[in-house]
PDB file of C-alpha atoms and ligand atoms in Angstrom:
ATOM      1  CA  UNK A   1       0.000   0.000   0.000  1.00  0.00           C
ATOM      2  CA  UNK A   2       1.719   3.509  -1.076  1.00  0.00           C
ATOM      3  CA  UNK A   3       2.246   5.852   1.398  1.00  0.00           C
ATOM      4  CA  UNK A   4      -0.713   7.968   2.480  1.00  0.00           C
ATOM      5  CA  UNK A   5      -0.062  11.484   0.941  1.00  0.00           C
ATOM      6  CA  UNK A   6      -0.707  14.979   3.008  1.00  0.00           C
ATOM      7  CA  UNK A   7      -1.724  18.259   2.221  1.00  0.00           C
ATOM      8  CA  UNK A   8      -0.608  21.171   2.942  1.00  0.00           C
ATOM      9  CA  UNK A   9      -2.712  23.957   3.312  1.00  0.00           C
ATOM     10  CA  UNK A  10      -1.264  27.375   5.002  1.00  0.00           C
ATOM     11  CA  UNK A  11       0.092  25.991   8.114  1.00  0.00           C
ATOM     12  CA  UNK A  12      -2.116  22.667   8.322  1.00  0.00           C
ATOM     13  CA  UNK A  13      -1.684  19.432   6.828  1.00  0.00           C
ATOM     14  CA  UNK A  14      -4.422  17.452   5.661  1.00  0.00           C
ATOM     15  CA  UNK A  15      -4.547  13.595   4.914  1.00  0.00           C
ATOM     16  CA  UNK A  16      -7.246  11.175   4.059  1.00  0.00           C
ATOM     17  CA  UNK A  17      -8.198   8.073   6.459  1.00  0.00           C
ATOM     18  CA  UNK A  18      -9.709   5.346   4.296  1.00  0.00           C
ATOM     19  CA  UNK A  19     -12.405   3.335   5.814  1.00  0.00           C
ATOM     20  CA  UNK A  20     -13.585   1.192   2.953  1.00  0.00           C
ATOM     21  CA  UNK A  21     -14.580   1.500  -0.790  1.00  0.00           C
ATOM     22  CA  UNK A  22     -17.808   0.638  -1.731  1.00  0.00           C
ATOM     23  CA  UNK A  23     -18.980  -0.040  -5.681  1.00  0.00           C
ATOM     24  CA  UNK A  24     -22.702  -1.039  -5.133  1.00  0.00           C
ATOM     25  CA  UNK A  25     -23.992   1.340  -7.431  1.00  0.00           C
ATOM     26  CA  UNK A  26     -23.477   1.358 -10.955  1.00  0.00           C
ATOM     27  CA  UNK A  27     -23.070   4.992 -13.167  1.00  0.00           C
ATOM     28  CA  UNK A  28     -26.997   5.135 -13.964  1.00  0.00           C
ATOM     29  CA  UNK A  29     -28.473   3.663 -10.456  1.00  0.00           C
ATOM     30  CA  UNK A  30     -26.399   6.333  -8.472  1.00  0.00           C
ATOM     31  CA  UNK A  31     -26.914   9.391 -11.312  1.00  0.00           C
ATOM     32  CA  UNK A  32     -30.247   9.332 -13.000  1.00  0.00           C
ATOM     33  CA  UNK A  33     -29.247  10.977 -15.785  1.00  0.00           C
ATOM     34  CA  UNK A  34     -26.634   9.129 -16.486  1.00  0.00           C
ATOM     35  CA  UNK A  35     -26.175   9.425 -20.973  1.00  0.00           C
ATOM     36  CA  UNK A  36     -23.871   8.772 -23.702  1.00  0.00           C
ATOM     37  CA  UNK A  37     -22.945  11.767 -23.784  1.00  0.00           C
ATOM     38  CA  UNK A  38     -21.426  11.955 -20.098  1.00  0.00           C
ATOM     39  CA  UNK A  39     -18.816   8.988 -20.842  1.00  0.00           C
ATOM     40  CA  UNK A  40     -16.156  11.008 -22.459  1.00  0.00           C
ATOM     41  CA  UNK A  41     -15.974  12.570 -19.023  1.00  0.00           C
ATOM     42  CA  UNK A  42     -14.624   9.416 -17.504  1.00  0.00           C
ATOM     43  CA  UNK A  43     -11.620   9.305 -19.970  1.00  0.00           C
ATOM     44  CA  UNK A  44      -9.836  10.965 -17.485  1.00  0.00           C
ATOM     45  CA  UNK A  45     -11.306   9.646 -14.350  1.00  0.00           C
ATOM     46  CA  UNK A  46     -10.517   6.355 -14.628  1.00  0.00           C
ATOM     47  CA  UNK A  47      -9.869   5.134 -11.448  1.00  0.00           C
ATOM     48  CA  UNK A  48     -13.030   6.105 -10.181  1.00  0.00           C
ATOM     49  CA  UNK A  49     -14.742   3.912 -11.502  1.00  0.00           C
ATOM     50  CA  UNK A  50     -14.935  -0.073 -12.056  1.00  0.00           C
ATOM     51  CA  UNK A  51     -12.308  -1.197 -14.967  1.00  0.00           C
ATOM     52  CA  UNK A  52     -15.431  -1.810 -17.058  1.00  0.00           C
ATOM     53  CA  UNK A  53     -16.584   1.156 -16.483  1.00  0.00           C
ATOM     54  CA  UNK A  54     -19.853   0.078 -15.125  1.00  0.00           C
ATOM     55  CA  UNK A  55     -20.095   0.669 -11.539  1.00  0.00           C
ATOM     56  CA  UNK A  56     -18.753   3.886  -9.613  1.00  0.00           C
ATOM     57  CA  UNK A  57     -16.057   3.837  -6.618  1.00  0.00           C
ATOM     58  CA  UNK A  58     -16.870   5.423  -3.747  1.00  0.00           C
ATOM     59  CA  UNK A  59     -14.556   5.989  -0.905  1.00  0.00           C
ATOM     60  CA  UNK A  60     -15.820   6.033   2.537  1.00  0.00           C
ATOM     61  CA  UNK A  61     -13.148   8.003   5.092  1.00  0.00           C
ATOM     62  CA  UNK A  62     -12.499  10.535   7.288  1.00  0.00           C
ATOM     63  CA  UNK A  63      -9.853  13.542   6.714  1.00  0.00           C
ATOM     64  CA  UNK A  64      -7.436  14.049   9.424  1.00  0.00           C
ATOM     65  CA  UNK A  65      -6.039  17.427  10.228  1.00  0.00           C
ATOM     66  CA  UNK A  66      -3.360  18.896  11.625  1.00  0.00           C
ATOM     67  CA  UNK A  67      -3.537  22.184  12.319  1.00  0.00           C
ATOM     68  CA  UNK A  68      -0.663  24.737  13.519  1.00  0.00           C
ATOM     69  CA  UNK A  69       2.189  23.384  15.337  1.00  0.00           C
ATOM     70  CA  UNK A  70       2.814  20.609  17.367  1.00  0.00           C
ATOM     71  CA  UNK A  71       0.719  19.408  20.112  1.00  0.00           C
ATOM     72  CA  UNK A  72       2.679  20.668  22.679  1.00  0.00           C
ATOM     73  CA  UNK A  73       2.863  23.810  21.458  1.00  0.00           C
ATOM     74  CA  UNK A  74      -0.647  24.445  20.834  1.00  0.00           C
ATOM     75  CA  UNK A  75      -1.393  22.475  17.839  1.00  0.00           C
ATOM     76  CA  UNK A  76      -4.998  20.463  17.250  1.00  0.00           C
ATOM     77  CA  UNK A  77      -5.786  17.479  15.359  1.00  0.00           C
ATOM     78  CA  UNK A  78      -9.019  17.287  13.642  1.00  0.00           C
ATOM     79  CA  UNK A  79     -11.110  14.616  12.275  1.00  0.00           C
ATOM     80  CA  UNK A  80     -13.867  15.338   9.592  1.00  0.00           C
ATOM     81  CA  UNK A  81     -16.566  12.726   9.389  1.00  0.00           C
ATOM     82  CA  UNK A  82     -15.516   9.422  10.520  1.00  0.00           C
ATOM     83  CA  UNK A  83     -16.855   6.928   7.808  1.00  0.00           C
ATOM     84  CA  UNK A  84     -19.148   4.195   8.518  1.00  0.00           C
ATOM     85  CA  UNK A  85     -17.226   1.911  11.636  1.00  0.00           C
ATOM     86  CA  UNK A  86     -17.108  -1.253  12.450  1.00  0.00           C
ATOM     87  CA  UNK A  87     -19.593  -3.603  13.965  1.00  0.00           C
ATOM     88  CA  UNK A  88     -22.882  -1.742  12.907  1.00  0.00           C
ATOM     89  CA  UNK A  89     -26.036  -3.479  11.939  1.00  0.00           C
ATOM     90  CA  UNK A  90     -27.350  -1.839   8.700  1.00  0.00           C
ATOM     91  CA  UNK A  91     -29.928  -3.875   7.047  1.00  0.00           C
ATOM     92  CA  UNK A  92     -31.216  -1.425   4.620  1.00  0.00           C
ATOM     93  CA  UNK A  93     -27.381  -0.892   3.467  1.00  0.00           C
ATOM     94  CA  UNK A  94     -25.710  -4.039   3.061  1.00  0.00           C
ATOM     95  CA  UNK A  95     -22.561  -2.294   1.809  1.00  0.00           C
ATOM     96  CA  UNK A  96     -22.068  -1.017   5.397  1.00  0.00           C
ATOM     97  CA  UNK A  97     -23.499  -3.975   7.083  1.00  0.00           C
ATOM     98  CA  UNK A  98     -21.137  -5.362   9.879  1.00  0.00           C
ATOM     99  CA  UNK A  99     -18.213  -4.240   8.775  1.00  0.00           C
ATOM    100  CA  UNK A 100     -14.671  -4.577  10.238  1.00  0.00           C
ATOM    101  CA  UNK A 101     -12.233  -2.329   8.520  1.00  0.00           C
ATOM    102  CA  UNK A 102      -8.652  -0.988   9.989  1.00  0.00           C
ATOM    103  CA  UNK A 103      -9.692   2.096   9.828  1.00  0.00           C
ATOM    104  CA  UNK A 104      -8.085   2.983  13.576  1.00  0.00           C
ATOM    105  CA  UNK A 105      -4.919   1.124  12.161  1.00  0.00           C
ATOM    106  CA  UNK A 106      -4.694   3.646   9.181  1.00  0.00           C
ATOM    107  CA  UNK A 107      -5.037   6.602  11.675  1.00  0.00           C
ATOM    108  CA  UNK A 108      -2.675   5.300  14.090  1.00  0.00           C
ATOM    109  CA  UNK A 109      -0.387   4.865  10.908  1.00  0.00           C
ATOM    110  CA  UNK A 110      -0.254   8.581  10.275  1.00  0.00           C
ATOM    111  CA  UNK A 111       0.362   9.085  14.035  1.00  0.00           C
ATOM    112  CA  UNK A 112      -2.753   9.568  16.003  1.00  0.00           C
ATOM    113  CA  UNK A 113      -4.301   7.713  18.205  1.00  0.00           C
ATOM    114  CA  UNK A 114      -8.090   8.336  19.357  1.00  0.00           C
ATOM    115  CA  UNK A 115      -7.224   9.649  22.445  1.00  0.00           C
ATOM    116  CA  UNK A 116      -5.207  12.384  20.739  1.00  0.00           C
ATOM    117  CA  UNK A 117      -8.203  13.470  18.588  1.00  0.00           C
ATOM    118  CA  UNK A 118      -9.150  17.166  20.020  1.00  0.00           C
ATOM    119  CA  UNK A 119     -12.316  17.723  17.109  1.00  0.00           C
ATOM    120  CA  UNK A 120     -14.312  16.062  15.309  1.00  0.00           C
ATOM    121  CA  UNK A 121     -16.919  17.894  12.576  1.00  0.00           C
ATOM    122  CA  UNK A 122     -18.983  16.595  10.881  1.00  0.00           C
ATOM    123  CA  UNK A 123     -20.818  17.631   7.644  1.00  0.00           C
ATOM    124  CA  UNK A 124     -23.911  15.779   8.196  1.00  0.00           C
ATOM    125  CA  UNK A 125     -25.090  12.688  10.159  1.00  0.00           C
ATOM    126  CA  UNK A 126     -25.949  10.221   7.760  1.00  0.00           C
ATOM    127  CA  UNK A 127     -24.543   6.634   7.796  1.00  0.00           C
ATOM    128  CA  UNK A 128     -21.153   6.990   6.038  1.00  0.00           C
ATOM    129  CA  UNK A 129     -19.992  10.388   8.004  1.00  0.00           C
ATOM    130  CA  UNK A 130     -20.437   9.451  11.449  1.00  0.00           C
ATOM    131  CA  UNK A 131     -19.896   5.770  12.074  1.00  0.00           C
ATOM    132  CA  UNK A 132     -16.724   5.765  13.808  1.00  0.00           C
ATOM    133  CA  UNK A 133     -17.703   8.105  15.847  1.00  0.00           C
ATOM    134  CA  UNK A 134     -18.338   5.199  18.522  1.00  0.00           C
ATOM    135  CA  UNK A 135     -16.738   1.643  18.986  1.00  0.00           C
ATOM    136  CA  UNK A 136     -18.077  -1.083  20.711  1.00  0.00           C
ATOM    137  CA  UNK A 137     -16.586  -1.683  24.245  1.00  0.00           C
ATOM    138  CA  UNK A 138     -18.133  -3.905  26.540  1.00  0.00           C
ATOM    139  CA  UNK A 139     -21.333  -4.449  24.379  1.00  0.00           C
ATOM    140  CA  UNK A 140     -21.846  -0.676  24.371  1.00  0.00           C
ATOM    141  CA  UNK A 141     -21.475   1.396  22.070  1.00  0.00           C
ATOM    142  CA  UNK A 142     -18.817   4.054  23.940  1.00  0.00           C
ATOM    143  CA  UNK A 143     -17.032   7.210  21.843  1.00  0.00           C
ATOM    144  CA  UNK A 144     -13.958   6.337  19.704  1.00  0.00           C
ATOM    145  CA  UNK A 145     -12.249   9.648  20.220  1.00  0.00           C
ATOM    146  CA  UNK A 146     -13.385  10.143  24.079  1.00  0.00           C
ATOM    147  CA  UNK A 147     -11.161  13.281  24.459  1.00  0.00           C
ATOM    148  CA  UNK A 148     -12.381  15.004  21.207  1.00  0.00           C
ATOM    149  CA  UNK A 149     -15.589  17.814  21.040  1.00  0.00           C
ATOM    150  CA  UNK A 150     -17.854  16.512  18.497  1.00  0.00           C
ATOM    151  CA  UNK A 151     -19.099  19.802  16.259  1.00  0.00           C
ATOM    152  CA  UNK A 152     -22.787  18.925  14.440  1.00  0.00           C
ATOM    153  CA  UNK A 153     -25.182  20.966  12.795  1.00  0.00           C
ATOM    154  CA  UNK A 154     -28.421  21.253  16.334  1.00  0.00           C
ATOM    155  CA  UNK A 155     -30.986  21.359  12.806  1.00  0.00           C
ATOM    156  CA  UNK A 156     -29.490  18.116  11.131  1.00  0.00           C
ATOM    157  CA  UNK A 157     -30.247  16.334  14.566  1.00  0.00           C
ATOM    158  CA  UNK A 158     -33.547  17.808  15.635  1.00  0.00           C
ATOM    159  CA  UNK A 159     -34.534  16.138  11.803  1.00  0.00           C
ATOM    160  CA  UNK A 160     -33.781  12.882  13.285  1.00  0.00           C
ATOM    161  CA  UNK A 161     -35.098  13.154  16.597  1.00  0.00           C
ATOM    162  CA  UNK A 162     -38.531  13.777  15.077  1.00  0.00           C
ATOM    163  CA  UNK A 163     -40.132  10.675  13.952  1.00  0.00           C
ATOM    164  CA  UNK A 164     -42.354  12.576  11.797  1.00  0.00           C
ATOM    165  CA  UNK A 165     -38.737  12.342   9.019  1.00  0.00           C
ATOM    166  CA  UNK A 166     -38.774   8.378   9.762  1.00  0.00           C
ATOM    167  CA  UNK A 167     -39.888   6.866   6.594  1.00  0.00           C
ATOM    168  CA  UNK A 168     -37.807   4.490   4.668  1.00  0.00           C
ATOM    169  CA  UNK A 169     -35.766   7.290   2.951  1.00  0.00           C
ATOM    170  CA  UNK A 170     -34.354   8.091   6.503  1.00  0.00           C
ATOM    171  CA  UNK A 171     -34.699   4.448   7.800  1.00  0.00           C
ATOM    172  CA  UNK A 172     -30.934   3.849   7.660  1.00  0.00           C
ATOM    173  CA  UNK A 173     -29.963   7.460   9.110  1.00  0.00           C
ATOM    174  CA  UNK A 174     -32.216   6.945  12.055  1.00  0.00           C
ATOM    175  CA  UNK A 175     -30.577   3.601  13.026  1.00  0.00           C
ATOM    176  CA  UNK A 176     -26.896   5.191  12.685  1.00  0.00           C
ATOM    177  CA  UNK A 177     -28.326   7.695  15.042  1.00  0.00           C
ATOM    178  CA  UNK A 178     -28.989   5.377  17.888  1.00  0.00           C
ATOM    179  CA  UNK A 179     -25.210   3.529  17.798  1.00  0.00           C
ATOM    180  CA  UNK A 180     -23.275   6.439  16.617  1.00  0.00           C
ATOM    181  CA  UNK A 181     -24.661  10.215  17.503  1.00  0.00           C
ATOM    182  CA  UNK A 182     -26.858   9.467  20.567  1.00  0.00           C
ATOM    183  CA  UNK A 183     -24.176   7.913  22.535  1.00  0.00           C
ATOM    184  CA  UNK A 184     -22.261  11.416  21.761  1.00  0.00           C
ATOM    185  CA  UNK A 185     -24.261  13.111  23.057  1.00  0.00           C
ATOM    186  CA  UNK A 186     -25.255  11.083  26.159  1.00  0.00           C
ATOM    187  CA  UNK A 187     -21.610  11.167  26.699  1.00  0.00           C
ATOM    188  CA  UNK A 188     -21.605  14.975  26.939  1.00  0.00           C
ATOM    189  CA  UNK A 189     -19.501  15.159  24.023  1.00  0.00           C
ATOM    190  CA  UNK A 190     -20.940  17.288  21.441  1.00  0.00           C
ATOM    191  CA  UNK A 191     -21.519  20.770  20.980  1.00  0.00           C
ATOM    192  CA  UNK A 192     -24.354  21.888  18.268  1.00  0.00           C
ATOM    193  CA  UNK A 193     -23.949  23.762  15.973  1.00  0.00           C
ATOM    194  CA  UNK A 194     -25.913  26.651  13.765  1.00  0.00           C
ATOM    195  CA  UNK A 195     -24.742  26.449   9.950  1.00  0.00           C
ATOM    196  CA  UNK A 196     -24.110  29.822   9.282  1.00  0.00           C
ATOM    197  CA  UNK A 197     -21.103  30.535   7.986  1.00  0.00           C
ATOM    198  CA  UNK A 198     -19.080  31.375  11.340  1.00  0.00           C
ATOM    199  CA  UNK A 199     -16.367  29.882  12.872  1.00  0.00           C
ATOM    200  CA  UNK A 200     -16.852  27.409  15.433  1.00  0.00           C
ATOM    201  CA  UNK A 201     -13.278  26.873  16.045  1.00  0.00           C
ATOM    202  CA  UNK A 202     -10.377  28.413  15.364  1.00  0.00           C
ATOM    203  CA  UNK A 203      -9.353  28.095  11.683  1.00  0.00           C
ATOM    204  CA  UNK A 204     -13.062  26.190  10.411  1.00  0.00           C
ATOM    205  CA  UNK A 205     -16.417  27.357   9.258  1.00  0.00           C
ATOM    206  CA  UNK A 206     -19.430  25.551   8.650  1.00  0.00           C
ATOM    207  CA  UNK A 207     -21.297  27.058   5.568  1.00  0.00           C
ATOM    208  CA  UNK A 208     -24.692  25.880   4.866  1.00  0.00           C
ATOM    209  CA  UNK A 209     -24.821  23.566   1.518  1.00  0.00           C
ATOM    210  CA  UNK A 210     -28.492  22.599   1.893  1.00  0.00           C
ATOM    211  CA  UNK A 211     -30.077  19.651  -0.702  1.00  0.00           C
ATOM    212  CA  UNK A 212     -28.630  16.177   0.667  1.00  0.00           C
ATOM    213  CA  UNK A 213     -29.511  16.242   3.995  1.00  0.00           C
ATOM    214  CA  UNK A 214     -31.526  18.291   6.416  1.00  0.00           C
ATOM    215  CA  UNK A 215     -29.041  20.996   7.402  1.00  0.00           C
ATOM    216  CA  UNK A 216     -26.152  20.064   5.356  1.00  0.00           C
ATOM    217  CA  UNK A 217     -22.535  22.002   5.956  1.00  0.00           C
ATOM    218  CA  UNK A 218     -19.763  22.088   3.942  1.00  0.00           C
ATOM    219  CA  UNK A 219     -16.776  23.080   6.053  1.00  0.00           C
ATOM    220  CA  UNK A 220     -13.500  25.647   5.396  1.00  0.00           C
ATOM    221  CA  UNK A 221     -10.197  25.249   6.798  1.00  0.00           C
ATOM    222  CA  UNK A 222      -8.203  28.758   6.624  1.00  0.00           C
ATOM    223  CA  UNK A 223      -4.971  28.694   7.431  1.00  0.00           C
ATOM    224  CA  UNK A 224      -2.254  31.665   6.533  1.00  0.00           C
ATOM    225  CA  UNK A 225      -4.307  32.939   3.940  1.00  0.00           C
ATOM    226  CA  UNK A 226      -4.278  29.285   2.619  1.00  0.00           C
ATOM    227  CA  UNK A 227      -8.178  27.669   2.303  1.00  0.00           C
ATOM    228  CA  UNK A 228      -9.637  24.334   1.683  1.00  0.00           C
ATOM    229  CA  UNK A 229     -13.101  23.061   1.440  1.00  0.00           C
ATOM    230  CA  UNK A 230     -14.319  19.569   2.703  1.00  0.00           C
ATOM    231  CA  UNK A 231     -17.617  19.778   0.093  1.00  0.00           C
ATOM    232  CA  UNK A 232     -19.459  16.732   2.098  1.00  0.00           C
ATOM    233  CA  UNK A 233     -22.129  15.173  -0.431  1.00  0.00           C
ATOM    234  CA  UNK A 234     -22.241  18.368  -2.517  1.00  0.00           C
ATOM    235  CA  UNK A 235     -20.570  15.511  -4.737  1.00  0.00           C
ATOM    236  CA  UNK A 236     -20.213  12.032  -4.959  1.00  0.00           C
ATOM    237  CA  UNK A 237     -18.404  11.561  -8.052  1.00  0.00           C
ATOM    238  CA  UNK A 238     -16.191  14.135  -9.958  1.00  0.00           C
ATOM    239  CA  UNK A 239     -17.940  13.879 -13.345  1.00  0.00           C
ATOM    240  CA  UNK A 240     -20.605  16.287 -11.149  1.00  0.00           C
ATOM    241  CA  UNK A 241     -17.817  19.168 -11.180  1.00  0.00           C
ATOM    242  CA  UNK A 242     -17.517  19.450 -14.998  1.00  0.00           C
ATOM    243  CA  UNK A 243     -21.263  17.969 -15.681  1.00  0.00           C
ATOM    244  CA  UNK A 244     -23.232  19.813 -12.045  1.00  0.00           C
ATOM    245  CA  UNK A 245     -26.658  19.071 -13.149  1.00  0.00           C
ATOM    246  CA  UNK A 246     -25.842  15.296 -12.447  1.00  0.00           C
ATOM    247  CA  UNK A 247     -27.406  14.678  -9.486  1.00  0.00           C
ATOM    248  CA  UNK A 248     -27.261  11.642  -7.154  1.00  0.00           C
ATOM    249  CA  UNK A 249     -30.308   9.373  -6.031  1.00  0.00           C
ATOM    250  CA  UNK A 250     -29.349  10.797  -2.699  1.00  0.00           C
ATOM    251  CA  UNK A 251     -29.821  14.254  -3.604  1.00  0.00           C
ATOM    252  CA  UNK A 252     -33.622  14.750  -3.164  1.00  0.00           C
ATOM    253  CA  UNK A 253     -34.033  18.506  -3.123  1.00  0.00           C
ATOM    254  CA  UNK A 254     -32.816  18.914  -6.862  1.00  0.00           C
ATOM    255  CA  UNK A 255     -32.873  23.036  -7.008  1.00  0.00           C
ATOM    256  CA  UNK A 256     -30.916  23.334  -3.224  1.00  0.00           C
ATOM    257  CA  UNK A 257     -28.959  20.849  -4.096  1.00  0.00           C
ATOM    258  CA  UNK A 258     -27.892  22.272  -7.533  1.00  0.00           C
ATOM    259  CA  UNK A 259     -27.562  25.721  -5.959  1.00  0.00           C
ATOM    260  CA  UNK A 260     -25.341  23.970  -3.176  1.00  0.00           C
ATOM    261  CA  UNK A 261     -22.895  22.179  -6.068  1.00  0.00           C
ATOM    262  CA  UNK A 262     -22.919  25.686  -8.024  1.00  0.00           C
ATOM    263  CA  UNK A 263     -21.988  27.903  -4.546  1.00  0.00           C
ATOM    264  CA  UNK A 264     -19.125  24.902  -3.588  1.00  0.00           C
ATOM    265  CA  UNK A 265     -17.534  25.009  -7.208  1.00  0.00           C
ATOM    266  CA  UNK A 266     -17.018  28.866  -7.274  1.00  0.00           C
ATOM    267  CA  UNK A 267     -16.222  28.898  -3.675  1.00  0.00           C
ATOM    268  CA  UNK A 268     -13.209  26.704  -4.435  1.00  0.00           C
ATOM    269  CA  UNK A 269     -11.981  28.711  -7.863  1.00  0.00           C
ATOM    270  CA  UNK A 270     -12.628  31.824  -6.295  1.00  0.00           C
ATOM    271  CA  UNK A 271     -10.389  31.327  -3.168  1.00  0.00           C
ATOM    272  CA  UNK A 272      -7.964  28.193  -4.876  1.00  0.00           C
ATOM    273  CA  UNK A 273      -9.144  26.224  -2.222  1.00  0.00           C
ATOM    274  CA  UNK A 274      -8.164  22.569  -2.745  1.00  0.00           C
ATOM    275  CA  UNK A 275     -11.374  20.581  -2.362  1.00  0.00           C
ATOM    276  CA  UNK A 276     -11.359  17.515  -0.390  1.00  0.00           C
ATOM    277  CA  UNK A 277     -14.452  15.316  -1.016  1.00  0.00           C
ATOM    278  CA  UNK A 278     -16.171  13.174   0.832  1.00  0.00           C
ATOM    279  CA  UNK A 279     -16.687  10.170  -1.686  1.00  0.00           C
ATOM    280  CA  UNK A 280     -14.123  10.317  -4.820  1.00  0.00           C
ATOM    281  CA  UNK A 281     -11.614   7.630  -5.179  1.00  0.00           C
ATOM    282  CA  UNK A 282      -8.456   8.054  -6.210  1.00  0.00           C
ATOM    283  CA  UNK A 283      -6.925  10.944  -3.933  1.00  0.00           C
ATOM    284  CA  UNK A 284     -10.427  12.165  -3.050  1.00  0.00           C
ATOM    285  CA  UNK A 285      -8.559  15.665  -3.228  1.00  0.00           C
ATOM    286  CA  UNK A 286      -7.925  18.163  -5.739  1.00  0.00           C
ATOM    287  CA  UNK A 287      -8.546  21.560  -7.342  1.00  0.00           C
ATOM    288  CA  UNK A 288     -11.468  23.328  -9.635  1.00  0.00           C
ATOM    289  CA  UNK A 289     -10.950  25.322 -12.180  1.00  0.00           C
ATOM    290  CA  UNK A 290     -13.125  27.538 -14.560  1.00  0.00           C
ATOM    291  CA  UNK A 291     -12.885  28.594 -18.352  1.00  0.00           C
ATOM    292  CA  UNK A 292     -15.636  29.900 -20.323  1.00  0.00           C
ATOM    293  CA  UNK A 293     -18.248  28.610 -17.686  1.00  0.00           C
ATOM    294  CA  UNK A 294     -16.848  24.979 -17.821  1.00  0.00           C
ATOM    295  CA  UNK A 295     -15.802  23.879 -14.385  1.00  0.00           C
ATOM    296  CA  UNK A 296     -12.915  20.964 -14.549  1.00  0.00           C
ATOM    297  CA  UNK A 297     -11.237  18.761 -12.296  1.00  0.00           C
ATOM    298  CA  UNK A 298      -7.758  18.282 -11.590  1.00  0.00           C
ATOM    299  CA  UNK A 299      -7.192  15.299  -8.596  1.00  0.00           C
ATOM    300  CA  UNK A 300      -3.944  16.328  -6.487  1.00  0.00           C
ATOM    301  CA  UNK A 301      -1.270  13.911  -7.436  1.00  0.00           C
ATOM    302  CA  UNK A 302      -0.919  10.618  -5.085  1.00  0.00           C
TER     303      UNK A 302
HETATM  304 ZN1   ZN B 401     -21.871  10.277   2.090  1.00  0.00          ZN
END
């Protein structure tokens, strides 16, 4: 396995944490309008998708930050989303059934343990973003980073407190509440959040990318005038930079979510903010650019 590569942005580092890859869905079940005419767009996107081209890749990970210095010296790690985790039952989404992944392994690799984590955010609480958030210990389901503040939009969880949201759209998201957000906050660990735009810590804002989920953020890391964006689900694939009308079967507000995509893409040509996604393969990372009203896609090298 090649070396892990990190970021730099200002004076943080940035590095993926895999958790698993997933290709359940194929080009057509997970984008609607999937058409001839969108295939030219994976000539140079070929490793995110399945070597016949059928099915897309997803990655399902965190990113880990570093941000300033070292620990001692004032320095913060930072976790965004945390995947899907091991152990969970998910009937409804077999692809994150049970799973057991070395996801802690990989995170230890680059030099953190859980105890070290001081933050985690997270973009939204559906199934693939918050599931290591706990581990089971004991036969309980107990936090995984018990040292860490655990930042969440208040709106995204009132939605799945009510019961009112529970039909079988939401069935999934309301089970990943019980094992993986409600022992948060029973634990006393998290702090909610409004999705406005401000900082909640020191060097991240949570700007409010509504269309996938209830109150969905997409986050920015500045750092010495430096910026990145983790976009969330704004995207799941990056034939949705240059072709943003292709919306996902997960994206059931079509206008928001549109309006969402278009806000993310100029955020990150406007400011050369590297975008780190929540769900490309490859590097998951890289940059946007804009020429005669054509976005593109450029992945950060490996
Ligand atoms: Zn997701």
């Amino acid at each position: 396995m090649s070396p892990t590569p990190v970021y730099t942005v200002g004076n943080a580092k940035v590095a993926r944490v895999t958790d698993c890859e997933i290709d359940a869905f194929t080009l057509s079940d997970l984008l609607p309008d999937w058409g001839d005419a969108h295939v030219p767009l994976l000539d140079r996107l070929p490793m995110t998708v399945s070597a016949d081209c059928q099915r897309i890749v997803l990655s399902i990970h965190s990113c880990v930050v570093w941000l300033g210095c070292v620990v001692w010296l004032g320095g913060k790690i930072i976790l965004i989303d945390t995947g899907a985790g091991n152990g969970k039952s998910r009937p409804f989404a077999p692809y994150f059934d049970q799973l057991s992944t070395p996801y802690l392994a990989r995170l230890k690799a680059l030099g953190v343990t859980p105890e070290a984590v001081d933050y985690v955010l997270h973009t939204h609480l559906h199934v693939d973003h918050v599931g290591w958030n706990t581990r089971l210990i004991d036969r309980r389901w107990a936090p995984t980073f018990p040292n860490a503040r655990y930042l969440f939009s208040a709106k995204e969880y009132a939605f799945f407190r009510d019961p009112a949201n529970s039909d079988n759209r939401h069935r999934t998201s309301f089970q990943t509440q019980q094992d993986s957000v409600t022992p948060i906050v029973e634990a006393g660990l998290a702090d909610m959040i409004i999705v406005d735009g401000q900082e909640w810590i020191p060097g991240f804002s949570f700007h409010s990318t509504p269309g996938h989920s209830a109150d969905h953020a997409s986050i920015v890391l500045e750092s010495a005038g430096a910026k990145a964006l983790f976009s969330g689900d704004v995207f799941h694939h990056p034939v949705q930079v240059m072709a943003p009308h292709l919306l996902s079967i997960f994206d059931p507000e079509r206008e928001t979510t549109l309006t969402s995509r278009i806000w993310a893409l100029d955020f990150a040509v406007d400011e050369g903010a590297m975008l780190f996604s929540a769900h490309f393969a490859a590097s998951s990372a890289g940059m946007v650019s804009k020429r005669d009203g054509e976005y593109s896609w450029t992945f950060a090298l490996q």
